[in-house]
Amino acid sequence: MSVTSIDMRPVESQLLRIELGTEVQIAEVEDDFMVTSSKILNIIYRYRLTKGPDANDKWSEGTPKFLAVIYKFVKAGQTLKMCLPAFPFKSANRTFKVLGTLPDKAEETSLDRLNDLCAAIGDVYKPGAKLLIISDGLVYNGECNLLTIPDKDVWAYGQELRAIAAKRCQHIEFSRLKDLVSLKLPAELDEITYVANATNFRRALLNKFGKDDLNVSKEIAEKEDTRLTYCGYTRFLENDLRYIFPISKTRSGMKYRKDVKFVAKEMIARGYAFAGAVKENFPEHLRLSIHQSTGEHKVSISLLPTDSSYTTPWHCTVAFLADGTLTSGPKGEFEVNPRFELVWEDGKPSFFREKSTWSI
């Protein structure tokens, strides 16, 4: 995907009038901190998620806000801190979408891409950048398990991600439960203590950041970013849950789609609580997002260098073409395509590869 650099000059003066107040200071900063901040944001924009028609609508309005965050780090000569709520767990649809419950080549490619983003920032800004990944996997499970994923699968997925990143991604860090809510936790978590405290985490999160009076339907109708996220949820839920809750004599297609919309709204409500925890605990970080947005309030990025709409590794598998490029999609599509073969790594299926023309 080719994304051209954005001309920052018209918004620089607007931003600096807000930050500094005088034209004299504007001229001084534009030659130093602001130029560097603009270079950094241009690099981040190369990774933008631009798959939808609404994705670029308000980037010009969001740019001054993002520059203001970056500018504070640059002026202080500090490493740029970014955070990304993402990497919850593998999709529940293992029949058609994903290869298993653990990270595979899709996650590995995605982590490499995020690490490369930080490294590219380091090329123009010596203090560099760090990206904090904040998993939201536990948020949607529990007493009302919206996506049918066991807490122990969330733990295993997260541990494997950390192991991959530790080997190859020096610019990526991960948060823990204690970073978001106040909990009495053991000094070192393992699978059992993690699962045992998962319900406590959800309860603490929703008690502190949840809103009982939140009107999700009103939020969807009035806030474009919420509407875009809701539409994204309904699309993947309809695909993810159809093998778990199949249409039958007792569950019509209309009833299934209605139930999917209900689950999507519940996810929005929990997502609002999670976003509140992220904002309170990491207020200075530049907030990245995997969800399509208008670009006014958050920087939406694509986690995979793909030409398809499957841009999150936990919802798909990846395939490498003979020319070295990557594409992504549900595993079921690659399985029935004679052009591709499944590749195993470390004893488990990992990705698809286009066969050589002579072997087809």
Short mmCIF file of C-alpha atoms in Angstrom, two decimals:
data_model
loop_
_atom_site.label_atom_id
_atom_site.label_comp_id
_atom_site.label_asym_id
_atom_site.label_seq_id
_atom_site.Cartn_x
_atom_site.Cartn_y
_atom_site.Cartn_z
CA MET A 1 0.00 0.00 0.00
CA SER A 2 1.47 3.32 -1.02
CA VAL A 3 0.76 6.32 1.20
CA THR A 4 2.24 9.65 0.22
CA SER A 5 3.59 12.08 2.79
CA ILE A 6 1.18 14.63 4.12
CA ASP A 7 1.93 18.33 3.96
CA MET A 8 2.09 19.40 7.60
CA ARG A 9 2.85 23.08 7.05
CA PRO A 10 -0.69 24.48 7.18
CA VAL A 11 -1.42 22.74 10.49
CA GLU A 12 1.89 23.45 12.18
CA SER A 13 1.11 27.10 12.77
CA GLN A 14 -2.39 26.24 13.96
CA LEU A 15 -0.99 23.75 16.48
CA LEU A 16 1.75 26.00 17.76
CA ARG A 17 -0.56 28.94 18.31
CA ILE A 18 -2.42 26.67 20.67
CA GLU A 19 0.73 25.37 22.33
CA LEU A 20 2.92 28.48 22.42
CA GLY A 21 0.76 31.47 21.66
CA THR A 22 3.09 33.76 19.68
CA GLU A 23 4.22 33.98 16.07
CA VAL A 24 7.87 34.48 17.12
CA GLN A 25 7.90 31.18 18.97
CA ILE A 26 6.20 29.50 16.03
CA ALA A 27 9.04 30.41 13.68
CA GLU A 28 11.66 29.11 16.12
CA VAL A 29 9.99 25.79 16.77
CA GLU A 30 9.07 25.05 13.15
CA ASP A 31 12.81 24.94 12.38
CA ASP A 32 13.51 22.33 15.03
CA PHE A 33 11.10 20.35 17.20
CA MET A 34 8.10 20.78 14.95
CA VAL A 35 9.91 19.68 11.80
CA THR A 36 11.02 16.51 13.58
CA SER A 37 7.52 15.92 14.95
CA SER A 38 6.12 16.25 11.44
CA LYS A 39 8.64 13.73 10.10
CA ILE A 40 7.64 11.26 12.80
CA LEU A 41 3.92 11.61 12.09
CA ASN A 42 4.55 11.22 8.37
CA ILE A 43 6.26 7.91 9.10
CA ILE A 44 3.33 6.73 11.24
CA TYR A 45 0.90 7.75 8.50
CA ARG A 46 2.65 5.36 6.10
CA TYR A 47 1.12 2.58 8.19
CA ARG A 48 -2.37 4.06 8.19
CA LEU A 49 -5.46 1.91 7.84
CA THR A 50 -7.11 3.28 4.72
CA LYS A 51 -9.28 0.38 3.61
CA GLY A 52 -12.64 2.18 4.00
CA PRO A 53 -14.15 5.15 2.17
CA ASP A 54 -14.49 7.14 5.41
CA ALA A 55 -10.94 6.54 6.64
CA ASN A 56 -9.45 9.84 5.40
CA ASP A 57 -12.38 12.12 6.11
CA LYS A 58 -10.95 13.95 9.14
CA TRP A 59 -7.22 13.26 9.13
CA SER A 60 -6.56 16.98 8.68
CA GLU A 61 -8.48 17.63 11.91
CA GLY A 62 -6.71 14.87 13.82
CA THR A 63 -3.21 15.77 12.64
CA PRO A 64 -2.75 18.80 14.97
CA LYS A 65 -3.76 16.67 17.96
CA PHE A 66 -1.33 13.90 17.09
CA LEU A 67 1.44 16.40 16.42
CA ALA A 68 0.84 17.96 19.83
CA VAL A 69 1.41 14.61 21.53
CA ILE A 70 4.56 13.86 19.54
CA TYR A 71 5.87 17.41 19.99
CA LYS A 72 5.95 17.06 23.79
CA PHE A 73 8.26 14.05 23.55
CA VAL A 74 10.48 15.65 20.91
CA LYS A 75 10.84 18.91 22.81
CA ALA A 76 11.86 16.97 25.93
CA GLY A 77 14.23 14.76 23.95
CA GLN A 78 12.42 11.64 25.19
CA THR A 79 11.61 8.35 23.50
CA LEU A 80 8.20 8.63 21.83
CA LYS A 81 5.71 6.43 23.67
CA MET A 82 2.83 4.91 21.72
CA CYS A 83 0.17 2.45 22.84
CA LEU A 84 -1.98 0.05 20.87
CA PRO A 85 -4.92 -1.92 22.29
CA ALA A 86 -4.76 -5.11 20.22
CA PHE A 87 -3.82 -8.81 20.03
CA PRO A 88 -6.66 -10.25 22.17
CA PHE A 89 -6.72 -13.92 21.07
CA LYS A 90 -7.23 -15.97 17.95
CA SER A 91 -10.70 -15.89 16.38
CA ALA A 92 -13.21 -18.43 17.64
CA ASN A 93 -13.79 -19.44 14.00
CA ARG A 94 -11.12 -22.10 13.62
CA THR A 95 -13.18 -23.88 11.02
CA PHE A 96 -12.72 -21.28 8.31
CA LYS A 97 -10.68 -18.26 9.49
CA VAL A 98 -7.60 -19.15 11.55
CA LEU A 99 -5.15 -22.02 11.88
CA GLY A 100 -5.35 -22.50 15.66
CA THR A 101 -5.38 -20.84 19.06
CA LEU A 102 -1.76 -19.65 19.15
CA PRO A 103 0.08 -16.92 17.23
CA ASP A 104 1.46 -17.94 13.86
CA LYS A 105 3.20 -16.25 10.93
CA ALA A 106 0.42 -13.63 10.80
CA GLU A 107 1.24 -12.38 14.30
CA GLU A 108 4.97 -12.65 13.66
CA THR A 109 4.62 -10.52 10.53
CA SER A 110 2.48 -8.00 12.38
CA LEU A 111 4.93 -7.64 15.26
CA ASP A 112 7.77 -7.18 12.79
CA ARG A 113 5.78 -4.46 11.04
CA LEU A 114 5.14 -2.60 14.30
CA ASN A 115 8.78 -2.94 15.30
CA ASP A 116 9.80 -1.59 11.89
CA LEU A 117 7.53 1.41 12.45
CA CYS A 118 9.42 2.24 15.65
CA ALA A 119 12.78 1.64 13.98
CA ALA A 120 11.83 4.00 11.13
CA ILE A 121 11.04 6.71 13.68
CA GLY A 122 14.49 6.12 15.17
CA ASP A 123 16.01 6.90 11.78
CA VAL A 124 14.75 10.50 11.98
CA TYR A 125 14.66 10.93 15.76
CA LYS A 126 17.58 9.59 17.80
CA PRO A 127 15.67 8.85 21.06
CA GLY A 128 13.44 6.60 18.95
CA ALA A 129 10.04 5.16 19.81
CA LYS A 130 8.54 2.40 21.93
CA LEU A 131 5.18 0.75 21.32
CA LEU A 132 3.18 -0.66 24.22
CA ILE A 133 0.72 -3.40 23.24
CA ILE A 134 -2.27 -3.58 25.57
CA SER A 135 -4.23 -6.79 25.08
CA ASP A 136 -8.00 -6.50 25.46
CA GLY A 137 -8.52 -10.26 25.37
CA LEU A 138 -9.91 -10.63 28.90
CA VAL A 139 -12.36 -7.77 28.46
CA TYR A 140 -14.79 -9.76 26.33
CA ASN A 141 -14.77 -13.06 28.26
CA GLY A 142 -15.89 -14.04 31.74
CA GLU A 143 -19.33 -14.43 33.26
CA CYS A 144 -20.86 -13.21 30.00
CA ASN A 145 -18.38 -14.76 27.58
CA LEU A 146 -19.20 -12.77 24.46
CA LEU A 147 -16.78 -14.52 22.11
CA THR A 148 -16.58 -18.04 23.66
CA ILE A 149 -12.81 -17.82 24.26
CA PRO A 150 -11.50 -19.42 27.50
CA ASP A 151 -9.30 -17.23 29.68
CA LYS A 152 -6.53 -19.83 29.52
CA ASP A 153 -6.43 -19.40 25.72
CA VAL A 154 -5.98 -15.65 26.22
CA TRP A 155 -3.04 -16.35 28.52
CA ALA A 156 -1.41 -18.81 26.11
CA TYR A 157 -1.84 -16.46 23.16
CA GLY A 158 -0.33 -13.54 25.07
CA GLN A 159 2.62 -15.56 26.36
CA GLU A 160 3.49 -16.78 22.88
CA LEU A 161 3.29 -13.21 21.54
CA ARG A 162 5.74 -12.07 24.19
CA ALA A 163 8.11 -14.91 23.32
CA ILE A 164 8.05 -13.94 19.63
CA ALA A 165 8.64 -10.26 20.40
CA ALA A 166 11.47 -11.02 22.83
CA LYS A 167 13.43 -12.67 20.02
CA ARG A 168 13.00 -10.05 17.31
CA CYS A 169 11.22 -6.85 18.42
CA GLN A 170 13.35 -4.59 20.61
CA HIS A 171 10.96 -1.65 20.34
CA ILE A 172 7.81 -3.45 21.53
CA GLU A 173 6.59 -3.84 25.10
CA PHE A 174 3.48 -5.41 26.66
CA SER A 175 1.24 -4.28 29.50
CA ARG A 176 -0.07 -6.46 32.31
CA LEU A 177 -3.36 -6.47 34.26
CA LYS A 178 -1.85 -4.43 37.09
CA ASP A 179 -1.10 -1.62 34.64
CA LEU A 180 -4.80 -0.98 34.04
CA VAL A 181 -6.60 -1.60 37.34
CA SER A 182 -5.64 -1.94 40.98
CA LEU A 183 -5.52 -5.63 41.88
CA LYS A 184 -3.75 -7.70 44.51
CA LEU A 185 -1.73 -9.96 42.27
CA PRO A 186 1.22 -12.30 42.78
CA ALA A 187 4.60 -10.84 41.89
CA GLU A 188 4.82 -13.31 39.00
CA LEU A 189 1.72 -14.44 37.12
CA ASP A 190 1.44 -17.91 35.67
CA GLU A 191 -1.41 -19.57 33.80
CA ILE A 192 -3.37 -20.56 36.91
CA THR A 193 -3.02 -17.26 38.79
CA TYR A 194 -3.83 -15.35 35.58
CA VAL A 195 -7.03 -17.31 35.00
CA ALA A 196 -7.92 -17.13 38.70
CA ASN A 197 -7.69 -13.32 38.61
CA ALA A 198 -9.33 -12.80 35.21
CA THR A 199 -12.80 -12.33 36.68
CA ASN A 200 -11.41 -9.93 39.32
CA PHE A 201 -9.82 -7.92 36.52
CA ARG A 202 -13.07 -7.63 34.55
CA ARG A 203 -15.04 -6.71 37.65
CA ALA A 204 -12.54 -4.02 38.66
CA LEU A 205 -12.40 -2.65 35.12
CA LEU A 206 -16.17 -2.39 34.69
CA ASN A 207 -16.74 -1.11 38.23
CA LYS A 208 -14.30 1.76 37.76
CA PHE A 209 -14.62 2.59 34.09
CA GLY A 210 -17.94 1.12 33.00
CA LYS A 211 -21.03 3.30 32.59
CA ASP A 212 -24.38 1.77 33.52
CA ASP A 213 -26.22 4.61 31.82
CA LEU A 214 -24.29 4.35 28.55
CA ASN A 215 -26.70 4.43 25.61
CA VAL A 216 -24.76 2.44 23.03
CA SER A 217 -27.34 2.92 20.29
CA LYS A 218 -27.11 6.69 20.78
CA GLU A 219 -23.29 6.54 20.69
CA ILE A 220 -23.38 4.62 17.43
CA ALA A 221 -25.85 7.07 15.91
CA GLU A 222 -23.97 10.21 16.97
CA LYS A 223 -20.27 9.27 16.93
CA GLU A 224 -18.80 8.21 13.62
CA ASP A 225 -15.81 6.39 15.11
CA THR A 226 -18.16 4.33 17.30
CA ARG A 227 -20.34 3.54 14.30
CA LEU A 228 -17.32 2.39 12.29
CA THR A 229 -16.14 0.17 15.16
CA TYR A 230 -19.64 -1.25 15.61
CA CYS A 231 -19.90 -2.08 11.91
CA GLY A 232 -16.51 -3.79 12.09
CA TYR A 233 -17.65 -5.82 15.10
CA THR A 234 -20.85 -6.98 13.41
CA ARG A 235 -18.93 -8.07 10.31
CA PHE A 236 -16.40 -10.22 12.13
CA LEU A 237 -18.90 -11.56 14.68
CA GLU A 238 -21.25 -12.78 12.00
CA ASN A 239 -18.35 -14.76 10.57
CA ASP A 240 -16.75 -15.82 13.87
CA LEU A 241 -19.82 -17.19 15.61
CA ARG A 242 -21.68 -18.90 12.79
CA TYR A 243 -20.00 -22.26 13.37
CA ILE A 244 -20.55 -22.03 17.15
CA PHE A 245 -24.16 -20.87 16.95
CA PRO A 246 -25.28 -22.25 13.58
CA ILE A 247 -28.50 -21.27 11.92
CA SER A 248 -31.06 -24.00 12.50
CA LYS A 249 -34.77 -24.67 12.89
CA THR A 250 -34.65 -22.92 16.26
CA ARG A 251 -32.36 -20.06 15.16
CA SER A 252 -33.26 -18.27 11.94
CA GLY A 253 -30.83 -16.19 9.95
CA MET A 254 -32.69 -13.05 11.00
CA LYS A 255 -32.51 -14.05 14.69
CA TYR A 256 -28.79 -14.84 14.35
CA ARG A 257 -28.02 -11.43 12.83
CA LYS A 258 -30.05 -9.73 15.56
CA ASP A 259 -28.10 -11.59 18.23
CA VAL A 260 -24.80 -10.65 16.55
CA LYS A 261 -25.77 -6.98 16.73
CA PHE A 262 -26.58 -7.40 20.42
CA VAL A 263 -23.13 -8.91 21.08
CA ALA A 264 -21.50 -6.11 19.08
CA LYS A 265 -23.20 -3.51 21.27
CA GLU A 266 -22.06 -5.32 24.40
CA MET A 267 -18.53 -5.21 23.02
CA ILE A 268 -18.86 -1.46 22.46
CA ALA A 269 -19.91 -0.98 26.10
CA ARG A 270 -16.97 -3.01 27.42
CA GLY A 271 -14.67 -1.37 24.90
CA TYR A 272 -15.61 2.05 26.27
CA ALA A 273 -14.58 0.90 29.76
CA PHE A 274 -11.31 -0.50 28.46
CA ALA A 275 -10.58 2.71 26.54
CA GLY A 276 -11.18 4.68 29.75
CA ALA A 277 -8.62 2.54 31.57
CA VAL A 278 -6.08 3.00 28.78
CA LYS A 279 -6.59 6.76 28.74
CA GLU A 280 -6.21 7.08 32.52
CA ASN A 281 -3.13 4.90 32.79
CA PHE A 282 -1.31 6.00 29.64
CA PRO A 283 -2.44 9.61 29.15
CA GLU A 284 0.77 10.80 27.48
CA HIS A 285 1.06 8.01 24.93
CA LEU A 286 0.17 8.49 21.28
CA ARG A 287 -2.92 6.33 20.88
CA LEU A 288 -2.94 3.97 17.93
CA SER A 289 -5.90 1.83 16.92
CA ILE A 290 -6.63 -1.21 14.76
CA HIS A 291 -10.20 -0.05 14.12
CA GLN A 292 -11.24 1.96 11.12
CA SER A 293 -11.87 5.58 12.08
CA THR A 294 -12.28 9.05 10.66
CA GLY A 295 -8.74 9.90 11.80
CA GLU A 296 -9.93 12.76 13.98
CA HIS A 297 -9.32 11.20 17.42
CA LYS A 298 -6.95 8.27 16.91
CA VAL A 299 -4.38 7.01 14.44
CA SER A 300 -5.80 3.89 12.82
CA ILE A 301 -3.07 1.61 11.47
CA SER A 302 -2.94 -1.59 9.47
CA LEU A 303 -1.14 -4.42 11.24
CA LEU A 304 -0.39 -6.36 8.07
CA PRO A 305 1.19 -5.22 4.79
CA THR A 306 -1.69 -6.66 2.80
CA ASP A 307 -3.89 -5.64 -0.10
CA SER A 308 -6.95 -7.33 1.44
CA SER A 309 -9.39 -6.17 4.11
CA TYR A 310 -7.95 -8.69 6.59
CA THR A 311 -5.55 -6.42 8.47
CA THR A 312 -5.56 -7.99 11.97
CA PRO A 313 -3.59 -11.24 12.35
CA TRP A 314 -5.93 -12.86 14.88
CA HIS A 315 -8.75 -12.80 12.30
CA CYS A 316 -6.93 -14.40 9.39
CA THR A 317 -3.95 -16.28 8.07
CA VAL A 318 -1.25 -14.98 5.75
CA ALA A 319 0.02 -16.29 2.44
CA PHE A 320 3.23 -15.44 0.65
CA LEU A 321 3.09 -15.16 -3.10
CA ALA A 322 5.83 -16.35 -5.43
CA ASP A 323 7.04 -12.77 -5.94
CA GLY A 324 7.61 -12.36 -2.19
CA THR A 325 4.57 -10.19 -1.46
CA LEU A 326 2.06 -11.03 1.24
CA THR A 327 -1.69 -11.34 1.17
CA SER A 328 -4.13 -12.27 3.94
CA GLY A 329 -7.51 -13.89 4.28
CA PRO A 330 -9.42 -16.72 5.96
CA LYS A 331 -7.64 -20.05 5.91
CA GLY A 332 -10.61 -21.68 4.19
CA GLU A 333 -10.02 -19.66 1.03
CA PHE A 334 -6.37 -20.71 0.81
CA GLU A 335 -7.16 -24.33 1.62
CA VAL A 336 -9.40 -24.74 -1.43
CA ASN A 337 -7.10 -22.79 -3.75
CA PRO A 338 -4.73 -25.21 -5.55
CA ARG A 339 -2.17 -22.40 -5.95
CA PHE A 340 -1.34 -22.54 -2.24
CA GLU A 341 0.18 -25.02 0.18
CA LEU A 342 0.18 -24.98 3.96
CA VAL A 343 3.53 -24.52 5.73
CA TRP A 344 4.16 -25.85 9.22
CA GLU A 345 6.63 -24.34 11.71
CA ASP A 346 7.58 -25.70 15.15
CA GLY A 347 5.08 -28.51 14.82
CA LYS A 348 2.03 -26.39 14.01
CA PRO A 349 0.44 -24.83 10.89
CA SER A 350 1.77 -21.31 10.37
CA PHE A 351 1.06 -19.82 6.92
CA PHE A 352 0.33 -20.52 3.27
CA ARG A 353 2.75 -20.27 0.39
CA GLU A 354 2.12 -19.97 -3.33
CA LYS A 355 3.44 -23.05 -5.10
CA SER A 356 6.06 -22.74 -7.77
CA THR A 357 4.49 -22.70 -11.21
CA TRP A 358 6.26 -25.93 -12.16
CA SER A 359 4.71 -27.77 -9.21
CA ILE A 360 1.08 -26.79 -9.85
#
